[in-house]
Coordinates of C-alpha atoms and ligand atoms in Angstrom, one line a residue:
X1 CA -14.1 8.5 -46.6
X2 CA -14.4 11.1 -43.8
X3 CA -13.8 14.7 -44.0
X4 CA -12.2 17.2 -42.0
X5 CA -14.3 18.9 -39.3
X6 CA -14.8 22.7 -39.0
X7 CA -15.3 24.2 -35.2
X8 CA -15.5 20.4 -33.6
X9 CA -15.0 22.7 -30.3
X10 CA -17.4 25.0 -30.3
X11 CA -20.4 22.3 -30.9
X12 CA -22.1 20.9 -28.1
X13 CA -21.5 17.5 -26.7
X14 CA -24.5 15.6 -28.0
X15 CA -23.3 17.1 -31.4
X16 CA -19.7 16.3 -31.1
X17 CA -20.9 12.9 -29.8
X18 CA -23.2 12.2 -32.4
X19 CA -20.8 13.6 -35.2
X20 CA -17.9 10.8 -33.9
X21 CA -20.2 7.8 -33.3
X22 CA -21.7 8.7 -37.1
X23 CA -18.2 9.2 -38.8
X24 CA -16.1 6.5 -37.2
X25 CA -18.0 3.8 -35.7
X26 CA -19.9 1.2 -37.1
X27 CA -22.8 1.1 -34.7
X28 CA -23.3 4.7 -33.3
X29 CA -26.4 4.5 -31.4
X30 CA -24.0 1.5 -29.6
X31 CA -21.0 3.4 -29.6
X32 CA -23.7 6.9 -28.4
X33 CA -24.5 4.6 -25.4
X34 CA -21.1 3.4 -24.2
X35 CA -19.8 6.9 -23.8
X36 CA -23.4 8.2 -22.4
X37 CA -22.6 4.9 -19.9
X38 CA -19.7 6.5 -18.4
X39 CA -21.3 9.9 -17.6
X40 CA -21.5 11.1 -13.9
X41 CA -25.0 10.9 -12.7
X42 CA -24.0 14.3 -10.6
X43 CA -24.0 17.1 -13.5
X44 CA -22.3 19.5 -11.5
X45 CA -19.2 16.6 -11.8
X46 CA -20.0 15.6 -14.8
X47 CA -19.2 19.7 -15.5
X48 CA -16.1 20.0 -13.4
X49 CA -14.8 17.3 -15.6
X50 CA -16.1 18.2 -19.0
X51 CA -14.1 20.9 -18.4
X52 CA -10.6 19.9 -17.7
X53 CA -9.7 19.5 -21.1
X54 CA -11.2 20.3 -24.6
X55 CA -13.7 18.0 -26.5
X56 CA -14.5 16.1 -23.6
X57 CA -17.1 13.2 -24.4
X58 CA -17.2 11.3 -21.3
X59 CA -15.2 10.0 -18.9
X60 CA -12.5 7.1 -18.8
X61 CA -12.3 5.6 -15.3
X62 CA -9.3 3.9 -13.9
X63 CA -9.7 1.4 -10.6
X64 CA -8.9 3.8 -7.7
X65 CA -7.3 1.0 -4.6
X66 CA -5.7 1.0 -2.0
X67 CA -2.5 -0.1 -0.7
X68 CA -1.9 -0.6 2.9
X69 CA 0.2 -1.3 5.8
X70 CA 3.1 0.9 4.5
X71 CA 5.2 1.5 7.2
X72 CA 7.1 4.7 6.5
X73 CA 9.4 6.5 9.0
X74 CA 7.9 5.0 11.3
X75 CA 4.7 5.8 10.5
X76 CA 1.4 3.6 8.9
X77 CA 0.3 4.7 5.4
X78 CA -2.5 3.4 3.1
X79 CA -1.5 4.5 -0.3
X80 CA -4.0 5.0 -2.7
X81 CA -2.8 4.2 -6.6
X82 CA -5.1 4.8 -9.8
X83 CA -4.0 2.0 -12.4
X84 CA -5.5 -0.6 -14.4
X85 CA -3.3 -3.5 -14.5
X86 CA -4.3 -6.0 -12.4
X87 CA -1.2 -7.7 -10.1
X88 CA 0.4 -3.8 -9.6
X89 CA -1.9 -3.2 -6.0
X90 CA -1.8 -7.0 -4.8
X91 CA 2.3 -7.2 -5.2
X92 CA 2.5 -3.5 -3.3
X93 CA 0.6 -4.7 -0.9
X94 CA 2.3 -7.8 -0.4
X95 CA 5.6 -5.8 -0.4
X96 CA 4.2 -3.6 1.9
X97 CA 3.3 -6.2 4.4
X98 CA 6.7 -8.0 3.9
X99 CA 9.0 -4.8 5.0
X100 CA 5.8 -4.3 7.7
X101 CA 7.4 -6.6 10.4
X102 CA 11.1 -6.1 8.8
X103 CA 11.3 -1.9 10.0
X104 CA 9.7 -0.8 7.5
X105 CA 10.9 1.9 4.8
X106 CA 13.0 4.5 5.4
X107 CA 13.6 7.6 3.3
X108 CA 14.9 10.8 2.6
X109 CA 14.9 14.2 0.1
X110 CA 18.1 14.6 -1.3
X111 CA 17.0 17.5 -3.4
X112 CA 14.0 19.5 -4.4
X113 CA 15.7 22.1 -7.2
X114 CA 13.5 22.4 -10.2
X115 CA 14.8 23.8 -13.9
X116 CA 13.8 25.7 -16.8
X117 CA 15.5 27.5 -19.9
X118 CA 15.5 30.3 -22.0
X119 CA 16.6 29.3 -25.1
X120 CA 18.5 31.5 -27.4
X121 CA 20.5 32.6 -30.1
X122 CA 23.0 35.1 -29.9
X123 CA 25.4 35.7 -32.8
X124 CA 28.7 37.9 -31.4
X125 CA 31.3 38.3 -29.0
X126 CA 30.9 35.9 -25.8
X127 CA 32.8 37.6 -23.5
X128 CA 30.6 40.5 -24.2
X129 CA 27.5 38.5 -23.6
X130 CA 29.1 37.4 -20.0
X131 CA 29.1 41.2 -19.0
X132 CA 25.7 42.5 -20.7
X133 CA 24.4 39.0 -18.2
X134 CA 26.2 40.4 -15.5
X135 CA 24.1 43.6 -15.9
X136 CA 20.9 41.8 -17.2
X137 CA 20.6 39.1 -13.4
X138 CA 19.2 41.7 -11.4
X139 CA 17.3 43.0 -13.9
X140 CA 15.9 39.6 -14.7
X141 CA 15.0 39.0 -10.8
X142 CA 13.7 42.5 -10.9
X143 CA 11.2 41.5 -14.0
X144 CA 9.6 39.1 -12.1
X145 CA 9.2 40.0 -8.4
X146 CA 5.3 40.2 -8.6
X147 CA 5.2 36.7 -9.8
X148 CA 7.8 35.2 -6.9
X149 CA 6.3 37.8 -4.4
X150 CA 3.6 34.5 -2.8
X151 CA 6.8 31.9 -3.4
X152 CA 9.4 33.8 -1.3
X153 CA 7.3 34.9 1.3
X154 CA 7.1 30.8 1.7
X155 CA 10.7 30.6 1.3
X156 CA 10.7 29.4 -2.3
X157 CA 11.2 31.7 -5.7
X158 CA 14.2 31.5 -7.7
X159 CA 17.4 30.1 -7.1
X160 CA 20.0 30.7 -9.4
X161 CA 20.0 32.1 -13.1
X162 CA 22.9 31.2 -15.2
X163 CA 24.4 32.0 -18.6
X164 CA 25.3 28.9 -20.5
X165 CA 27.2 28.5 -23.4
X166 CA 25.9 25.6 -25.9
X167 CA 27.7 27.1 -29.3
X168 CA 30.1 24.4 -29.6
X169 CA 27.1 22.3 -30.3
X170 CA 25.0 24.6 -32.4
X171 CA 26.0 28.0 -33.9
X172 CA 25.1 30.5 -32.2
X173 CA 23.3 28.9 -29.0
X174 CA 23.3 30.1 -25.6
X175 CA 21.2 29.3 -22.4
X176 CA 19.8 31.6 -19.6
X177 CA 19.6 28.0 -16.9
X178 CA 17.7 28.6 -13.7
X179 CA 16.6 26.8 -10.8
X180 CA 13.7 27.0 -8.4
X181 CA 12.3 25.8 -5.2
X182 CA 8.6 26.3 -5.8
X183 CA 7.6 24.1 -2.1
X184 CA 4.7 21.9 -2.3
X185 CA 3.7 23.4 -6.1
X186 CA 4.7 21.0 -9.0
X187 CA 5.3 24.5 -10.2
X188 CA 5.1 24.3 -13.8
X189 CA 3.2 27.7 -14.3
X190 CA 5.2 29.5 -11.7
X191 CA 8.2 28.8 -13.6
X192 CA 6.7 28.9 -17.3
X193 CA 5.8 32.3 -16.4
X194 CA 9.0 33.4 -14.8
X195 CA 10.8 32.0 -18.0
X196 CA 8.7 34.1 -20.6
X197 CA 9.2 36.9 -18.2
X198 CA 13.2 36.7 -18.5
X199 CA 13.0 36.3 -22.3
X200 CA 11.1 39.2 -22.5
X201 CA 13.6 41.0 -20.2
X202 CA 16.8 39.8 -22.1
X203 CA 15.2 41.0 -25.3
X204 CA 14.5 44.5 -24.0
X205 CA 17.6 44.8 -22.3
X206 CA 20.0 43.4 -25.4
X207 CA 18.2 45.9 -27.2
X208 CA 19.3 48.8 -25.1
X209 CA 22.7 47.5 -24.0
X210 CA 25.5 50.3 -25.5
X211 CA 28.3 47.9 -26.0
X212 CA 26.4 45.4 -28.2
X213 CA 26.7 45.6 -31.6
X214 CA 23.2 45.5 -33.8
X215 CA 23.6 41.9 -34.0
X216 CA 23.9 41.4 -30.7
X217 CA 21.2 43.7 -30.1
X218 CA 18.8 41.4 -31.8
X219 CA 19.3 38.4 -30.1
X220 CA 16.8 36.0 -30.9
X221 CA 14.5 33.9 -28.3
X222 CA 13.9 30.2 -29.1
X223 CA 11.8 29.5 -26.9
X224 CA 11.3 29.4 -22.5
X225 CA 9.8 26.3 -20.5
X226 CA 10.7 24.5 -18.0
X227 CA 12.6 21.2 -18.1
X228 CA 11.1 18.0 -16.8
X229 CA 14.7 16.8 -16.6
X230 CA 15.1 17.4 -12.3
X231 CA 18.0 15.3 -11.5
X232 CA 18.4 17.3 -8.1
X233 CA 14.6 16.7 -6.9
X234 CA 15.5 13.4 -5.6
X235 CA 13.8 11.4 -3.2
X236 CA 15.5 8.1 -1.7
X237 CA 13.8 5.3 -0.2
X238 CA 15.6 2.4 1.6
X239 CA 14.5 -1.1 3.4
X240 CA 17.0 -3.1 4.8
X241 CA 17.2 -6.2 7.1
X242 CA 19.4 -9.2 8.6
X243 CA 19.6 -11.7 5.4
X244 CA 18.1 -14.3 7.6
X245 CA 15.1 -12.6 7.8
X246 CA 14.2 -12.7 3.8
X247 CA 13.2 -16.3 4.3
X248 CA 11.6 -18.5 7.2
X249 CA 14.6 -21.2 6.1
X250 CA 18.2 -19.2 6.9
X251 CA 19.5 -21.2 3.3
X252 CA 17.4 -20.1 1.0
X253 CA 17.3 -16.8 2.6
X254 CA 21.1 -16.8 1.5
X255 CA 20.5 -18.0 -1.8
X256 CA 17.4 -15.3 -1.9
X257 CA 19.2 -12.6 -1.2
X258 CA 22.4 -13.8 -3.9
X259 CA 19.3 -13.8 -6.9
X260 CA 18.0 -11.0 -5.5
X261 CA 20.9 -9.2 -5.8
X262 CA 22.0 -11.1 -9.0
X263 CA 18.8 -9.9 -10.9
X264 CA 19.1 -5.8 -9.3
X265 CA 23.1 -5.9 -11.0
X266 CA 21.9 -7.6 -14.5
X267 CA 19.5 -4.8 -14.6
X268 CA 22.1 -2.4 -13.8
X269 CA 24.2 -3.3 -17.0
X270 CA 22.1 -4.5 -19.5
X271 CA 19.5 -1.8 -21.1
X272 CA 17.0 -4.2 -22.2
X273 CA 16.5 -5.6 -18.9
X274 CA 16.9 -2.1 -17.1
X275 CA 14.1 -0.8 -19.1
X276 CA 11.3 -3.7 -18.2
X277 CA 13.1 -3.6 -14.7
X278 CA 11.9 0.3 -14.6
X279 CA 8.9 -0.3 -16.0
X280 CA 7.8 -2.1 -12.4
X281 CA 9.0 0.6 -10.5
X282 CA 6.8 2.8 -12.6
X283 CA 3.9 0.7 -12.0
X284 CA 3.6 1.5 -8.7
X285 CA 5.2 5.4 -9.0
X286 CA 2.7 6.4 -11.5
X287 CA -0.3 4.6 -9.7
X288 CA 0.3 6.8 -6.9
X289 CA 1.2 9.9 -9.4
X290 CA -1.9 9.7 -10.7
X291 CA -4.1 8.9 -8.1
X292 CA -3.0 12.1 -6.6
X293 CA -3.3 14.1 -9.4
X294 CA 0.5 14.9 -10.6
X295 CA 1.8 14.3 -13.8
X296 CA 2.7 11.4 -14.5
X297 CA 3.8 12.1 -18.2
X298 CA 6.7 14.7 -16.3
X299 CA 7.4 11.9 -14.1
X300 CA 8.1 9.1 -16.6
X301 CA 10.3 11.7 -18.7
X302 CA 12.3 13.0 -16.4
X303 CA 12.6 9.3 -14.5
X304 CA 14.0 7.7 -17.6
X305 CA 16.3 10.6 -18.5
X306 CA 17.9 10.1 -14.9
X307 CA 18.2 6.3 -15.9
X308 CA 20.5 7.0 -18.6
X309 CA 22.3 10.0 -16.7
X310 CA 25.7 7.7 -16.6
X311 CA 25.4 7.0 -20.7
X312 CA 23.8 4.2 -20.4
X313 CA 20.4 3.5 -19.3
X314 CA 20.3 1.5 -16.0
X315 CA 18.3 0.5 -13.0
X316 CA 17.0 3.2 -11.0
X317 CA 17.1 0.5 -8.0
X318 CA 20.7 -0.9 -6.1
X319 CA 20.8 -3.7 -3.6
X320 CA 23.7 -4.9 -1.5
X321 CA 24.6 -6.9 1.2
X322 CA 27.0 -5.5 3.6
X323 CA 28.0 -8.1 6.1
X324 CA 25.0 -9.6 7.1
X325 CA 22.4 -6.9 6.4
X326 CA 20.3 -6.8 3.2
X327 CA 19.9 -3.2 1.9
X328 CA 17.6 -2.6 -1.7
X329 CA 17.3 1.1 -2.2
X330 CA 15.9 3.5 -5.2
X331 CA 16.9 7.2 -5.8
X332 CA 14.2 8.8 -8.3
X333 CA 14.0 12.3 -9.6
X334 CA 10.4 13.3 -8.6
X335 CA 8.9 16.7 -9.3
X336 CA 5.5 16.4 -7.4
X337 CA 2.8 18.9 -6.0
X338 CA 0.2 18.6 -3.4
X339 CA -0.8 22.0 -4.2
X340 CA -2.4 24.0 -6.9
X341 CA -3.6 21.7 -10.2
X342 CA -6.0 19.5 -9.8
X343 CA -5.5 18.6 -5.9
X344 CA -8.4 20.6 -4.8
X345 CA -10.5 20.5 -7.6
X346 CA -10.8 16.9 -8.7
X347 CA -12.4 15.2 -5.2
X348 CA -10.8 12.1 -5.4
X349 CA -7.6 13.7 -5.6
X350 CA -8.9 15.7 -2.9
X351 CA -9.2 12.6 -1.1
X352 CA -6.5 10.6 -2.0
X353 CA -4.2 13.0 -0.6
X354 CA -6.3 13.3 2.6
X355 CA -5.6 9.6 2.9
X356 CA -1.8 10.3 2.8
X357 CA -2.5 13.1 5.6
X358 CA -2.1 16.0 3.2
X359 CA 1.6 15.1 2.7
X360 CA 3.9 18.0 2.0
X361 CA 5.2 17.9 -1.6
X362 CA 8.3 16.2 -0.1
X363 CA 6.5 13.7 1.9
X364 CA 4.8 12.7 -1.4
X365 CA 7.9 12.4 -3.3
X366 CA 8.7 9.9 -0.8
X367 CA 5.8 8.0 -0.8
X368 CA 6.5 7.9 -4.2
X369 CA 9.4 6.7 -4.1
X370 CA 8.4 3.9 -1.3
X371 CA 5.7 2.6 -4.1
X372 CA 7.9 2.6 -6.1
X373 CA 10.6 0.4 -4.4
X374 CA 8.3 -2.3 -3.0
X375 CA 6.7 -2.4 -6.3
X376 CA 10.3 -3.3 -7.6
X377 CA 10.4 -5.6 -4.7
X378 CA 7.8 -7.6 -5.5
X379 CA 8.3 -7.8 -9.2
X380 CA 12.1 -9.0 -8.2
X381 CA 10.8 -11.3 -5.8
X382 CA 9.1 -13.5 -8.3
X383 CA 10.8 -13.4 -10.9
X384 CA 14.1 -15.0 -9.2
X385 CA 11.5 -17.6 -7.3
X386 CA 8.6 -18.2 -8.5
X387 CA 8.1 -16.6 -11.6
X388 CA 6.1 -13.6 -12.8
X389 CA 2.9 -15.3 -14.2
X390 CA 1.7 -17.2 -11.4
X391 CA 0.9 -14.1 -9.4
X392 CA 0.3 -11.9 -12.3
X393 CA -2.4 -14.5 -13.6
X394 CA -4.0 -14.9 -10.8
X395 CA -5.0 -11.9 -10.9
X396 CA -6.0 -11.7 -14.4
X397 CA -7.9 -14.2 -14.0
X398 CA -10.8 -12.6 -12.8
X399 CA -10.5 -10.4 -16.3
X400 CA -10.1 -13.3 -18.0
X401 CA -13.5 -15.1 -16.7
X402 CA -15.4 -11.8 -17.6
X403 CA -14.3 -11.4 -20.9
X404 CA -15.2 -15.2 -21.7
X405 CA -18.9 -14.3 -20.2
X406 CA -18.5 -16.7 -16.9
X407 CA -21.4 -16.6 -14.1
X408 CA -20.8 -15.0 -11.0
X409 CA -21.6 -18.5 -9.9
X410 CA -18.8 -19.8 -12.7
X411 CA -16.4 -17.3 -11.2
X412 CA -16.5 -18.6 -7.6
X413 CA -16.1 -21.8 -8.6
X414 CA -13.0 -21.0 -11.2
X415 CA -11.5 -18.8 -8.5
X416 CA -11.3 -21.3 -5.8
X417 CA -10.4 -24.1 -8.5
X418 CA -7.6 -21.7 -9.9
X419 CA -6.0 -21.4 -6.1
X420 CA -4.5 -24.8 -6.8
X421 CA -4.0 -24.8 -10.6
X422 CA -2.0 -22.8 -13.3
X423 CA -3.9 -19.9 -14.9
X424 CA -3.3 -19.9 -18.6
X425 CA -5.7 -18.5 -21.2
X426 CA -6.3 -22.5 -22.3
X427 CA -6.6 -23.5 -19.1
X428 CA -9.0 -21.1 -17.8
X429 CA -11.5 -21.6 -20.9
X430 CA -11.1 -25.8 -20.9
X431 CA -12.2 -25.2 -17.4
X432 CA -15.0 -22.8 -17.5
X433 CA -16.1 -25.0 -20.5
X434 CA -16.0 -27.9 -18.1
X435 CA -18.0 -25.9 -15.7
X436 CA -20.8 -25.1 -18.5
X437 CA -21.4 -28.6 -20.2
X438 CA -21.9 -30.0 -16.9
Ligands
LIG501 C1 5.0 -5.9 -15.4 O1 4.1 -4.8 -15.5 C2 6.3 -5.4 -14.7 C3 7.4 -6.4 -14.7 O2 7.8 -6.9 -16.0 C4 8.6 -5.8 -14.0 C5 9.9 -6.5 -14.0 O3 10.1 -7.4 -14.9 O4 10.7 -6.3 -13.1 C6 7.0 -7.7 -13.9

């Protein structure tokens, strides 16, 4: 049975390493050597990311790949996505070159407005709360000026600061709401900081404010963060072509483009299938999320929160045909940086977003979205033709060999064998068994 641990932080790695692979592995000099395995050979890396977070042991790579031939507003991108499962590069790719010779992707910001609270309670007269917030805005704008100072000289800062009333759904609750354009900065800390500014202003200023009584002098502060909810940072991306151009025969382009369609609407009103439907999309958004260093955890929240904005949680994709032009189109919330956080310190986010051409925070929210889309694309494709698992095996297959202990010289073999055969777990080990008892 193990024990708690005092001060795990303050020991040194080989102590906290030594102190895990002893207390919950089976084999630590084994276990000791797996996470010594993963170390950067640089230590001056190996430092930079021992200390990104707390407790760090080693590290926990991802494949970094490329996707290319992305034609975006006219203009060729290669995007690079972070992400382990195998078919999510090959079908953004494929979609990529598909809507390549078909005018590409096209796409627009609908909305960049970010959002975060002051949460608290106030127990008195509402109407007297409006005017004390009347008097309290500049003051609030006032509170923070040396923290917007950089942001507006940029043309961001604060947008608007409003008093909302939530006491019909708990006693007692009231909101200060506000919105910010923080440019090509996710922003988190810019607004965390402006938020614990304002509480600390509305908690002064109640305390002062004549016409309050002494309970509604001591209003109380629940609590001040941003919201990863942005349904007005909204990127839109759009391909669109003749229907005779989805297939080389004009008949099953038709009947493409009707199963296409047919598959977009089923996961527009049925949940279950909206949410695996969404799940593809996010496949190829956080690949590219994380490859350039954003937060992805921000992304999924808010993304799936915008999915069920209607009261009912539905396909972030639409697809239409409007006489004889095929139009598939996504609208995601996005709130993205390509400054500040990790971009410049971590080099291969560095480097990622040098391979975009140091996109604006908008330009990557549109990338985004474009990975996003085609990702959807392909995933759509196959399941209305040829089904997901022929593509999706083949490239598992590879992981499949390794993890059965093939040859390189078995893998070949299977590989070129496989081109021509369906890839099931069975099928895969009767054949490399074949392989090995001949
Ligand atoms: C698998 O990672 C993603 C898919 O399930 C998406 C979809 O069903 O649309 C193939």
């Amino acid at each position: 049975m193990n024990t708690p641990v005092e001060g795990f932080s303050k020991r040194s790695k080989a102590e906290k390493i030594n102190w895990i692979a002893e207390h919950y592995t089976k084999d630590p000099k084994a276990s000791k050597a797996i996470l010594e395995q993963y170390w950067n050979t640089n230590p001056k890396m190996q430092k930079l990311h021992d200390e990104f977070i707390e407790n760090t042991l080693t590290n926990y790579y991802l494949p970094f790949a490329i996707a290319p031939n992305f034609l975006i507003n006219e203009k060729l991108y290669a995007i690079p996505m972070a992400i382990e499962e195998s078919s999510v590069v090959a079908a953004a790719s494929k979609a990529a070159k598909f809507w390549l010779t078909r005018g590409g992707f096209k796409t627009e910001i609908l909305g960049t407005e970010k959002v975060g609270q002051v949460h608290f309670m106030y127990r008195g007269n509402y109407q007297a709360l409006q005017s004390f917030f009347e008097e309290l805005k500049p003051k609030l704008h006032k509170s923070v000026s040396s923290i917007t100072k950089n942001m507006e000289k940029r043309g961001g800062g604060i947008r608007k600061i409003e008093l909302r009333n939530l006491s019909d759904q708990m006693e007692g609750y009231y909101q200060l709401h506000c919105t910010f354009e923080t440019l090509d900065a996710m922003g988190a800390n810019f607004i965390n900081s402006c938020l614990e500014q304002f509480a600390k202003t509305l908690k002064e200023q109640a305390q002062q404010y004549d016409a309050f009584s002494e309970d509604e002098k001591n209003l109380e502060v629940v609590m001040s963060i941003l919201s990863n909810y942005v349904p007005n940072c909204l990127a839109r991306a759009e391909v669109s072509c003749p229907v005779s151009q989805l297939d080389a025969d004009p008949t099953l382009a038709k009947e493409f483009a009707n199963k296409f369609i047919r598959a977009i609407n089923i996961a527009n009103l049925e949940p279950h299938r909206a949410v695996t439907h969404n799940k593809g999309i996010m496949n190829g958004v956080d690949a590219v999320v994380l490859a350039t260093g954003n937060d992805f955890r921000a992304v999924e929240a808010g993304v799936h929160a915008y999915a069920a904005k209607d009261g009912r949680y539905s396909s972030l994709t639409h697809a239409t045909v409007e006489g004889d032009t095929f139009k598939f189109w996504i609208e995601i919330p996005l709130a993205l940086g390509t400054v500040g956080g990790l971009t410049t310190l971590h080099p291969l986010v560095k480097l990622a977003l040098e391979i975009l051409q140091n996109p604006s925070a908008k330009a990557l929210m549109e990338i985004v979205a474009v990975a996003g889309l085609a990702q959807n694309f392909a995933a759509v494709r196959s399941l209305v033709t040829t089904g997901i698992q022929k593509g999706h095996m083949k490239m598992h297959l590879l992981n499949m060999l390794n993890q059965m202990g093939a040859t390189e010289v078995e893998k070949q073999q299977l590989v070129e064998y496989f081109k021509h055969h369906v890839v099931t777990n069975a099928s895969v080990k009767e054949a490399l068994e074949k392989i090995q008892s001949q």
